[in-house]
XYZ file of C-alpha atoms in Angstrom:
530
model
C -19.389 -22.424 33.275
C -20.711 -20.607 30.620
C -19.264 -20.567 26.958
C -19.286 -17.243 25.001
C -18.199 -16.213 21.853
C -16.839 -12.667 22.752
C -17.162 -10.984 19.082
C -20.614 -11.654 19.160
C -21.847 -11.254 22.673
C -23.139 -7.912 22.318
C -25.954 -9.802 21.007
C -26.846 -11.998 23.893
C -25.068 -10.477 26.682
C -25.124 -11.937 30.206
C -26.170 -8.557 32.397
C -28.338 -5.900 30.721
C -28.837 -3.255 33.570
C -31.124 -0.937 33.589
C -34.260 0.838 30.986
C -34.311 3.872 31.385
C -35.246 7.948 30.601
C -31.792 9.519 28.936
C -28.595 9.874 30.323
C -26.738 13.247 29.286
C -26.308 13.133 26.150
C -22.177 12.379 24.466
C -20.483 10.665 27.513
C -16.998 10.810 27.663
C -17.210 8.982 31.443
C -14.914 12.115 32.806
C -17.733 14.533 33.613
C -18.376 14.084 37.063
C -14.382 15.268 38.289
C -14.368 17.812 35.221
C -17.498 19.507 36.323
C -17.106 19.037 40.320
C -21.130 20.250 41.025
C -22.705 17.573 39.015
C -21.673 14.903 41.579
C -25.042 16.561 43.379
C -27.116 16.442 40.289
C -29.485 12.628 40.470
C -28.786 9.873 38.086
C -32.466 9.321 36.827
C -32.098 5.861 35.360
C -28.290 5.250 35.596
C -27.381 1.971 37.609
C -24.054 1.490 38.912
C -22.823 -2.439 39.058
C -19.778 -4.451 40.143
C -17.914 -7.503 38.243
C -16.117 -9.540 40.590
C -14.046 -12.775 41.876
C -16.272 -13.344 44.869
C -17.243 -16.760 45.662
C -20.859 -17.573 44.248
C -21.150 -20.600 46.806
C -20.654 -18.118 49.432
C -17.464 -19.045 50.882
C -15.321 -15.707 51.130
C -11.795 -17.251 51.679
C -12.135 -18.667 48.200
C -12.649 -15.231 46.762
C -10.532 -15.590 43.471
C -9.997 -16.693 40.270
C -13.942 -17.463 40.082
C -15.542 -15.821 36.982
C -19.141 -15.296 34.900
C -17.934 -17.800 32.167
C -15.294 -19.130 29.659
C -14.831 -17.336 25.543
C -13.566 -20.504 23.988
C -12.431 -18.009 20.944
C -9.425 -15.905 22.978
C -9.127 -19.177 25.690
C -9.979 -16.692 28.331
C -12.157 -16.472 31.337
C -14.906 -13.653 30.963
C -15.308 -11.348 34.155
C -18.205 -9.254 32.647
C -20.040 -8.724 29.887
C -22.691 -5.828 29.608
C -24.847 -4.612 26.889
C -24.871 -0.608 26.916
C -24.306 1.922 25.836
C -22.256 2.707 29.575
C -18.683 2.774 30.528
C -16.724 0.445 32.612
C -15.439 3.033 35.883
C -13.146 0.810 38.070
C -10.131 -1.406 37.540
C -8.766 -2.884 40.468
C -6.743 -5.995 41.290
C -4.126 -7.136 44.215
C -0.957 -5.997 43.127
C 0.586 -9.560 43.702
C -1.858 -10.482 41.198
C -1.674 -7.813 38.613
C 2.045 -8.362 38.806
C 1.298 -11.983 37.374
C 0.475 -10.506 33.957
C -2.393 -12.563 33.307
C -3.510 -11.590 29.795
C -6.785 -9.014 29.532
C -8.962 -8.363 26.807
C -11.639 -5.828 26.231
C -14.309 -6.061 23.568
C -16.338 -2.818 23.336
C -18.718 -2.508 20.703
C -18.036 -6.035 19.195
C -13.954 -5.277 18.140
C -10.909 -5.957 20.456
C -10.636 -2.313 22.158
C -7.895 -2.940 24.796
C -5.110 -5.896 24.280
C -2.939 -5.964 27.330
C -2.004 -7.794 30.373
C -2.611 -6.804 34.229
C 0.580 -5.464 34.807
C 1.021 -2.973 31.611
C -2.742 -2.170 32.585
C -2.223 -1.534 36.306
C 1.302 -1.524 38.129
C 3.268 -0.334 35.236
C 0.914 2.218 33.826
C 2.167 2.001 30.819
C -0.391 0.451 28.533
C -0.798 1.828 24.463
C 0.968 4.669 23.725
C -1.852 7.356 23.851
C -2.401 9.210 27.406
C -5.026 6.735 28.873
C -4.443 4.184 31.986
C -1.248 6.678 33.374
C -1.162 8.755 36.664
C -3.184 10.499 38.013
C -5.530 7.924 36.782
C -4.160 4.892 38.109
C -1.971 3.931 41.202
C -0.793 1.653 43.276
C -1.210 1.577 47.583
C -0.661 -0.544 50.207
C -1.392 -3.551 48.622
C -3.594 -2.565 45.429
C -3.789 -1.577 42.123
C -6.517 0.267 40.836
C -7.522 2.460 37.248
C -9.963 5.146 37.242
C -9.810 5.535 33.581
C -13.546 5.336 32.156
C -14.008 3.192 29.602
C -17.260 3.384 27.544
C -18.550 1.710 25.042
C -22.330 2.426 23.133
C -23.553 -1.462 22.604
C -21.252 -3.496 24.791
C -18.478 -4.801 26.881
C -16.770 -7.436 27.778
C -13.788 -7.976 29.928
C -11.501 -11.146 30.104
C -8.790 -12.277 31.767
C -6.159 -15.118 31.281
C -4.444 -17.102 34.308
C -1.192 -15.504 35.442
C 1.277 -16.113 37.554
C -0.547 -14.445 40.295
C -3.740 -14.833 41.956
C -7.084 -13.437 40.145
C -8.579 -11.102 42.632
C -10.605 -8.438 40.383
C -12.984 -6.195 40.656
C -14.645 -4.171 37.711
C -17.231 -1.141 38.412
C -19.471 -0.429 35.504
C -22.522 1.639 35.074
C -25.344 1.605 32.005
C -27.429 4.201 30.683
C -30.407 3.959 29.023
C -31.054 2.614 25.194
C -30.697 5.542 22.966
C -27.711 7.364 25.319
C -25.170 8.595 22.899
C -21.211 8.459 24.493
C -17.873 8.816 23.215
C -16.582 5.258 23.334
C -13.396 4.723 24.236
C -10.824 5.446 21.475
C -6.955 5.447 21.012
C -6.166 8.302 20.640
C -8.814 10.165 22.372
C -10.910 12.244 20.486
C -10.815 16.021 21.197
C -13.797 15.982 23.827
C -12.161 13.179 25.504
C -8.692 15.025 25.500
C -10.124 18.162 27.072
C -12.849 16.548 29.767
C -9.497 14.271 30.709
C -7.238 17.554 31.542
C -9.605 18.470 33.616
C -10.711 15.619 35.548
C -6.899 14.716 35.780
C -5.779 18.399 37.332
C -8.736 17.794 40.472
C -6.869 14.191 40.784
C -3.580 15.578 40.542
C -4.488 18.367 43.227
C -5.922 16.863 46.002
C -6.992 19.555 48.692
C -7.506 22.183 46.569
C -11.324 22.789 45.846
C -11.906 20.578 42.614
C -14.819 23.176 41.959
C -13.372 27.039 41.225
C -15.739 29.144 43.431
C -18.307 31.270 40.744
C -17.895 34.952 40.939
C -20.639 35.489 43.198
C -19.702 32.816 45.543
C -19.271 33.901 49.492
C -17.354 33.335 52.381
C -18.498 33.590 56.022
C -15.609 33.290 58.534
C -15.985 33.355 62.108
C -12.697 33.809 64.228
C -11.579 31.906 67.437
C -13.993 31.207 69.742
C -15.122 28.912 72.325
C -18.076 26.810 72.307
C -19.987 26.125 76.165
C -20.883 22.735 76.917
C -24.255 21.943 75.667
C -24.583 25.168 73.307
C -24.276 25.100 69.288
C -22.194 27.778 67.497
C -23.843 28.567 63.884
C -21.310 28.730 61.140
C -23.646 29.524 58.590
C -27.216 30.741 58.339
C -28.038 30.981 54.801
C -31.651 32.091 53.132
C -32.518 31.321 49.655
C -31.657 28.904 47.447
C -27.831 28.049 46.505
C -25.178 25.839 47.329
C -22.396 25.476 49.749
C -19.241 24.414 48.179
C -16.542 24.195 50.733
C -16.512 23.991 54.278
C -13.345 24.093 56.597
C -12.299 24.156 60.445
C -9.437 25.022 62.446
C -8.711 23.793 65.141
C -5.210 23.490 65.762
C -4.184 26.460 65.828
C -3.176 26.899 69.744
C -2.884 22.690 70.221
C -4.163 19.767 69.330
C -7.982 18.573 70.154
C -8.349 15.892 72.496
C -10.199 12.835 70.426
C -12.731 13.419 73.301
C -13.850 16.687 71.991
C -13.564 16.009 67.986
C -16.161 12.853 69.092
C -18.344 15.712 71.493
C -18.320 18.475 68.726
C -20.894 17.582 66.256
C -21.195 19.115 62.657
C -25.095 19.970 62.120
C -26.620 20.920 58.637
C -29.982 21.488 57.795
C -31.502 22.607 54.915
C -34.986 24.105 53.569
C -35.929 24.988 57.419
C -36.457 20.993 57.797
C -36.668 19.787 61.360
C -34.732 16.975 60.532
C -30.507 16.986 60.354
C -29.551 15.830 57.271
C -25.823 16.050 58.595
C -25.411 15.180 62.371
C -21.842 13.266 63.266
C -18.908 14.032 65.051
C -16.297 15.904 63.297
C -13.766 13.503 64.703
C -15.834 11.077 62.186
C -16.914 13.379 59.374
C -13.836 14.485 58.343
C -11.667 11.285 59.685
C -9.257 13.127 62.010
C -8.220 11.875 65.512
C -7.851 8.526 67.053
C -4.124 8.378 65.925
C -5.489 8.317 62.318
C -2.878 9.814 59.330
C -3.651 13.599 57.799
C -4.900 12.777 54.491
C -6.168 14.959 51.138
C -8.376 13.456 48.814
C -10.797 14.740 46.685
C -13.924 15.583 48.447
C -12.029 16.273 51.950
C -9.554 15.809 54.409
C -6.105 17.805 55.766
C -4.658 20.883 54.740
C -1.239 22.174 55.459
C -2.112 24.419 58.321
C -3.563 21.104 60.111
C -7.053 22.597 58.756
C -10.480 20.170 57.598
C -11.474 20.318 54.857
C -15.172 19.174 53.134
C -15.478 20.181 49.581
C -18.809 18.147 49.301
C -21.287 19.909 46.845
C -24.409 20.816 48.910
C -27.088 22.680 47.545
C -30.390 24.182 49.253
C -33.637 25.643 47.820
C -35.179 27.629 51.084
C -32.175 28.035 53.575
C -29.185 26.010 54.799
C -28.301 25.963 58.302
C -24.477 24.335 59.393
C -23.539 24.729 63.191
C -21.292 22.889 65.960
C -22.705 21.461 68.609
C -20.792 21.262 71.895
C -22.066 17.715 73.237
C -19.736 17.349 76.180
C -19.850 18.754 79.703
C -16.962 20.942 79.130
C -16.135 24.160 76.459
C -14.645 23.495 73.656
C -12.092 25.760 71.183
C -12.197 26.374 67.700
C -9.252 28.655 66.161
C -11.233 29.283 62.881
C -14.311 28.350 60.861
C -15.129 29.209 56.902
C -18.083 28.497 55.060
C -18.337 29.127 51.137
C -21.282 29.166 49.315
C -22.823 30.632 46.234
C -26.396 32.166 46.158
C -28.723 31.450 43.186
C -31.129 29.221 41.497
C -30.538 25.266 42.213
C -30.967 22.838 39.023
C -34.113 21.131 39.487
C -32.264 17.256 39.388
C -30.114 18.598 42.392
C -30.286 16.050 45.645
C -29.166 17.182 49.317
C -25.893 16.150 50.500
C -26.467 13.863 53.470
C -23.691 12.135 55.867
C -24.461 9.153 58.678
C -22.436 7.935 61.286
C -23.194 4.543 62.975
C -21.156 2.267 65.400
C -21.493 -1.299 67.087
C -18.660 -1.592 70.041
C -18.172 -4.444 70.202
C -20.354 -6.565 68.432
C -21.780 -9.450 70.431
C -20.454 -13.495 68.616
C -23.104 -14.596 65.943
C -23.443 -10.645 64.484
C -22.587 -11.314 60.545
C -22.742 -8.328 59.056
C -22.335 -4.513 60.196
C -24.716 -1.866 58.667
C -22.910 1.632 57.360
C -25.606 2.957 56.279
C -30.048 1.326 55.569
C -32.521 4.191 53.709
C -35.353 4.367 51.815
C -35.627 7.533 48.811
C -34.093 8.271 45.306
C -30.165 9.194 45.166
C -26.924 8.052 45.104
C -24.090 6.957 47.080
C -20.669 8.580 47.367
C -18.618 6.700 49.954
C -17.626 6.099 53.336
C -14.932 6.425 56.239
C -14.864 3.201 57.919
C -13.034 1.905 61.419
C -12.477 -1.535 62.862
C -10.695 -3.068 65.429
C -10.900 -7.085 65.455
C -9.488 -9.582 67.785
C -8.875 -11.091 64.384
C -6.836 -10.112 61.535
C -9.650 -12.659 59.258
C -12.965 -9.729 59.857
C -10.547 -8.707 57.078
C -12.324 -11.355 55.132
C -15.347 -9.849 55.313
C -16.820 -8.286 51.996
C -18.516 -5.143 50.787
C -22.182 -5.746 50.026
C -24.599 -2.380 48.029
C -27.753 -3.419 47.980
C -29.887 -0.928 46.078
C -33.552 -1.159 45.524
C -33.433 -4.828 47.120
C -30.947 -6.326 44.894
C -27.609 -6.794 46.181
C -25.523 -5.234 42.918
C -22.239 -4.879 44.624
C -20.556 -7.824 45.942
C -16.951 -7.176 46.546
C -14.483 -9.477 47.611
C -12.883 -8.596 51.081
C -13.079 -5.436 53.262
C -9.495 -4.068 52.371
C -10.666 -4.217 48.593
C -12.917 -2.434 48.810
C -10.684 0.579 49.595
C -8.460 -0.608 46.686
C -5.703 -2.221 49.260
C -4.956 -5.890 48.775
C -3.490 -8.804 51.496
C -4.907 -6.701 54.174
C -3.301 -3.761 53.127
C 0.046 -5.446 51.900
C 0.959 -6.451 56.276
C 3.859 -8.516 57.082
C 1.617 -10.849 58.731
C -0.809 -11.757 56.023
C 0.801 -14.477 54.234
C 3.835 -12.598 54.281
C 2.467 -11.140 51.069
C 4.308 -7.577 51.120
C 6.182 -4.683 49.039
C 5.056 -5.338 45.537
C 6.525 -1.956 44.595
C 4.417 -0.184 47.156
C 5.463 0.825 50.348
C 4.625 -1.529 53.650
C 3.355 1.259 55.873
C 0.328 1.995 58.288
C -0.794 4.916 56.381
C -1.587 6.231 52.694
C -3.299 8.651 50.811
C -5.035 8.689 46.987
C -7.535 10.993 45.602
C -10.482 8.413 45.899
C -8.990 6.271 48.561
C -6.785 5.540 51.933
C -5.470 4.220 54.745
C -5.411 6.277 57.823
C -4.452 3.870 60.471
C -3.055 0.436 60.640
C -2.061 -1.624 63.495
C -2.233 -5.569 64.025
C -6.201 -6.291 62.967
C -7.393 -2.605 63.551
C -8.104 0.040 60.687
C -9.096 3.451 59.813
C -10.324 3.890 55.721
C -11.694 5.940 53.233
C -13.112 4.860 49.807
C -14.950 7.520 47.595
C -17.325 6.652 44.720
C -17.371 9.382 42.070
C -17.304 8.593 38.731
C -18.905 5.246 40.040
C -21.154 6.308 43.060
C -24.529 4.347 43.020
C -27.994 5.484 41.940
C -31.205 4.231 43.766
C -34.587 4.886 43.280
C -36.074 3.408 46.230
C -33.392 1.835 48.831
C -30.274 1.476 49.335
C -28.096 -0.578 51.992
C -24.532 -0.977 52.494
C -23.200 -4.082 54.468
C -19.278 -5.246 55.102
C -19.660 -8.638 56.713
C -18.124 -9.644 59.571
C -16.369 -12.906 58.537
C -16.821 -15.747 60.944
C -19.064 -13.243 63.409
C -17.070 -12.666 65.757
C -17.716 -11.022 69.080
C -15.778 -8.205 70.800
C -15.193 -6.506 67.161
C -15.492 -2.614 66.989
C -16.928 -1.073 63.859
C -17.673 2.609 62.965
C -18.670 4.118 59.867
C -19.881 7.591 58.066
C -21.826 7.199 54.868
C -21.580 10.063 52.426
C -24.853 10.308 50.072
C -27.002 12.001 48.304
C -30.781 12.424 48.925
C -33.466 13.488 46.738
C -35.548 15.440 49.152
C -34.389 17.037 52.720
C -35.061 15.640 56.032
C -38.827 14.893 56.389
C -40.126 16.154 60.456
C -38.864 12.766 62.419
C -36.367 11.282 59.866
C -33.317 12.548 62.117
C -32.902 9.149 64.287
C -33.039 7.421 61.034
C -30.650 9.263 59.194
C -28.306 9.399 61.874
C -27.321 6.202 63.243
C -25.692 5.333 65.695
C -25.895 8.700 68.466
C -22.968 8.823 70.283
C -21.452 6.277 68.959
C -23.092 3.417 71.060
C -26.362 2.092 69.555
C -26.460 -1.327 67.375
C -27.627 -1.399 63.809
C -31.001 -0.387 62.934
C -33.095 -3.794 61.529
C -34.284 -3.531 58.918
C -37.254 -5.561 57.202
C -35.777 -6.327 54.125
C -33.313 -8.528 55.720
């Protein structure tokens, strides 16, 4: 155990991440949700990390109250400490163990910045008396408590944590810019900037469903009206020439009746841009937009349900020479759809804009020895923005299993079981997990937050959705996502779509390796760095 004297540490500090060109310049850490469209733009040199109670010997059931060392000046345990200038992105803890009130700390720039306990911090939102670490920031589901509030800092950070009378499960996103990066560190009260970029970012959170970006003036719609798709024929939504960027996409289809789940998994949304070969979007709109299979309507963010039973994607997704989105009919028999809208908005395309890409993959079932399940294994520059993710288990423990980003061949993101990762807690607050339940959130199969949620739950099955925004993950070279499957174990059925962004378009051939998993059916692609 390390020993760390926390009002110096900026000075030696245990993780520097990252060298790098510039970041945009006076940070406040709410850009990304105030201006929707820059979630697109690349993160040249940003690098996105994770601070968290896994088990460094490896053994995943003893996935608390393990830390990076011990400040023998506050008598608390440190969970991070980072030299900037960056912001810390993600809070989240059980919320049996933030109701322990274990005491937390926060040293940003050398001085005590935050001097609280876990549950002013995260179930009781009521930490300070400025308008930081409240709702719509911060809430509580099925299990977990989480805070979206940014907190950065322009030398350092460094979190600790006392022993409460819970648990310590924690996780803490972070990402660093480069030396020289000027931000807004956190202050109480906010300053002005910070005031203003928060009102925004907090009215997309508060509104999930509505388009977080206002179309421009000389955005577009093309609407096409019920029709019926033949078997083995593609309808084109959109056929767009130019540069510019689609901003919202949305389907009907239960308009006269619900779809079977057999033909939301045979109709497949297709999107190419630039006149590439390649699909940079190819998955079943059962799995794209998370509807079906007895899963919950949802709104978040970036997509989901509307009122009239509608889907929703409000994905940024910009082209330079032509954008192509279509439905392919892959069953034997037509198919309906009541209504179909694209929006988009013609013009020039910021040079450090990437291509929206999506990848669906399933194993069913995975054969006994298989430790890990693959959501998504490329090679480029870009970032990742989340995933939907299914399982059904003959055992409630593949909950055990935890969330692994490797990016450029260095596993940064090691969480600490598969429900945390979608910022639930004691598998998503069940009865039958150590009758751990109703810590002031409801006990119930379904729930929905702007950046995560549970759309089915039933014995040791799942449906999920966890969105990384203000702490998606830049990569330069590679990037691979892993949850394990704890103990192996055969007969388990996984499926997954990856939501990222990719500097460049599909190259000619680059379809089967974007899209995983056709149909549902083939195993995970090896992959050599493994």
């Amino acid at each position: 155990m390390q020993i760390f004297n926390s009002r110096a540490i900026f000075l030696g500090a245990i993780a520097v991440i990252g060298t790098c060109p510039a970041a945009r310049a006076g940070q406040t850490g709410y850009e990304t949700l105030a201006d929707w469209n820059s979630i697109a733009l690349a993160r040249p040199g940003e690098q996105a990390g994770l601070a968290s109670s896994y088990d460094r010997n490896g053994n995943t059931l003893n996935d608390a109250g393990n830390y990076a060392g011990f400040d023998a000046g506050t008598g608390l345990h440190v969970i991070g400490a980072l030299s900037g200038p960056g912001e810390l992105t993600r809070f989240w803890m059980p919320h049996l163990s933030a109701n322990g009130a274990a005491p937390v700390k926060i040293f940003l720039d050398g001085n005590l910045a935050i001097d609280t306990n876990t549950q002013a911090f995260l179930p009781n939102q009521s930490y300070g008396s400025g308008p930081q670490f409240r709702s719509p920031f911060n809430w509580n589901l099925l299990g977990g408590s989480v805070t979206y509030e940014p907190i950065p800092f322009q030398r350092s950070a460094v979190v600790e944590i006392g022993d409460g009378g819970g648990v310590n499960f924690y996780q803490v996103g972070y990402r660093l810019f480069a030396p020289g990066t000027t931000v807004q560190p956190y202050s109480a009260p906010p300053t002005a900037g910070q005031l203003s970029d928060r009102a925004k970012a907090g009215t997309v959170l508060a509104n999930p469903g509505v388009n977080p970006a206002a179309p421009a003036p000389s955005a577009q719609n093309i609407t096409l009206p019920a029709t019926v798709i033949p078997a083995g024929t593609a309808l084109p939504l959109a056929s767009l020439v130019g540069s510019g960027q689609i901003g919202a996409l949305n389907l009907q289809m239960r308009g006269s009746g619900t779809p079977s789940d057999a033909q939301l998994d045979g109709l497949r949304l297709r999107i190419r841009y630039d006149n590439a070969p390649g699909t940079a979007v190819d998955v079943p709109v059962s799995q794209f937009f998370g509807v079906g299979h007895g899963r919950a309507d949802y709104k978040s963010v970036p997509m989901g349900v509307k009122g009239d039973g509608s889907y929703y994607s409000y994905w940024p997704m910009p082209f330079r020479n032509g954008a192509n989105v279509e439905l392919y009919n892959s069953t034997g028999a037509p198919i309906s759809i009541d209504s179909s809208s694209v929006q988009y908005t013609p013009g020039p395309v910021a040079p450090s804009a990437d291509y929206f890409h999506a990848a669906y993959h399933a194993v069913a079932p995975t054969v006994a020895g298989q430790q890990r399940y693959n959501l998504l294994d490329i090679t480029g520059s870009g970032h990742y923005v989340g995933n939907i993710l299914s399982l059904s288990s003959p055992s409630i423990l593949s909950f055990e299993g935890n969330d692994l980003v490797t990016v450029d061949g260095q596993t940064t993101l090691h969480g600490t079981g598969m429900e945390d990762a979608y910022n639930g807690g004691y598998y998503y607050n069940s009865a039958g997990a150590f009758s751990v339940t109703d810590h002031g959130d409801a006990v119930a199969s379904s729930g929905a937050e702007p950046f995560n949620g549970l759309l089915d739950f039933a014995g040791s099955s799942s449906e999920q959705y966890r969105w990384l925004i203000g702490d998606n993950v830049p990569f330069t070279q590679s990037l691979t996502v892993d949850m394990e499957n704890y103990g192996g174990h055969g007969g388990v059925n996984w499926g997954s779509t990856a939501f990222y962004y990719l500097n460049s378009a599909p190259e000619p051939g680059a379809a089967g390796l974007l899209l995983l998993g056709m149909a549902g059916l083939l195993g995970r692609r090896p992959s050599a760095r493994r």
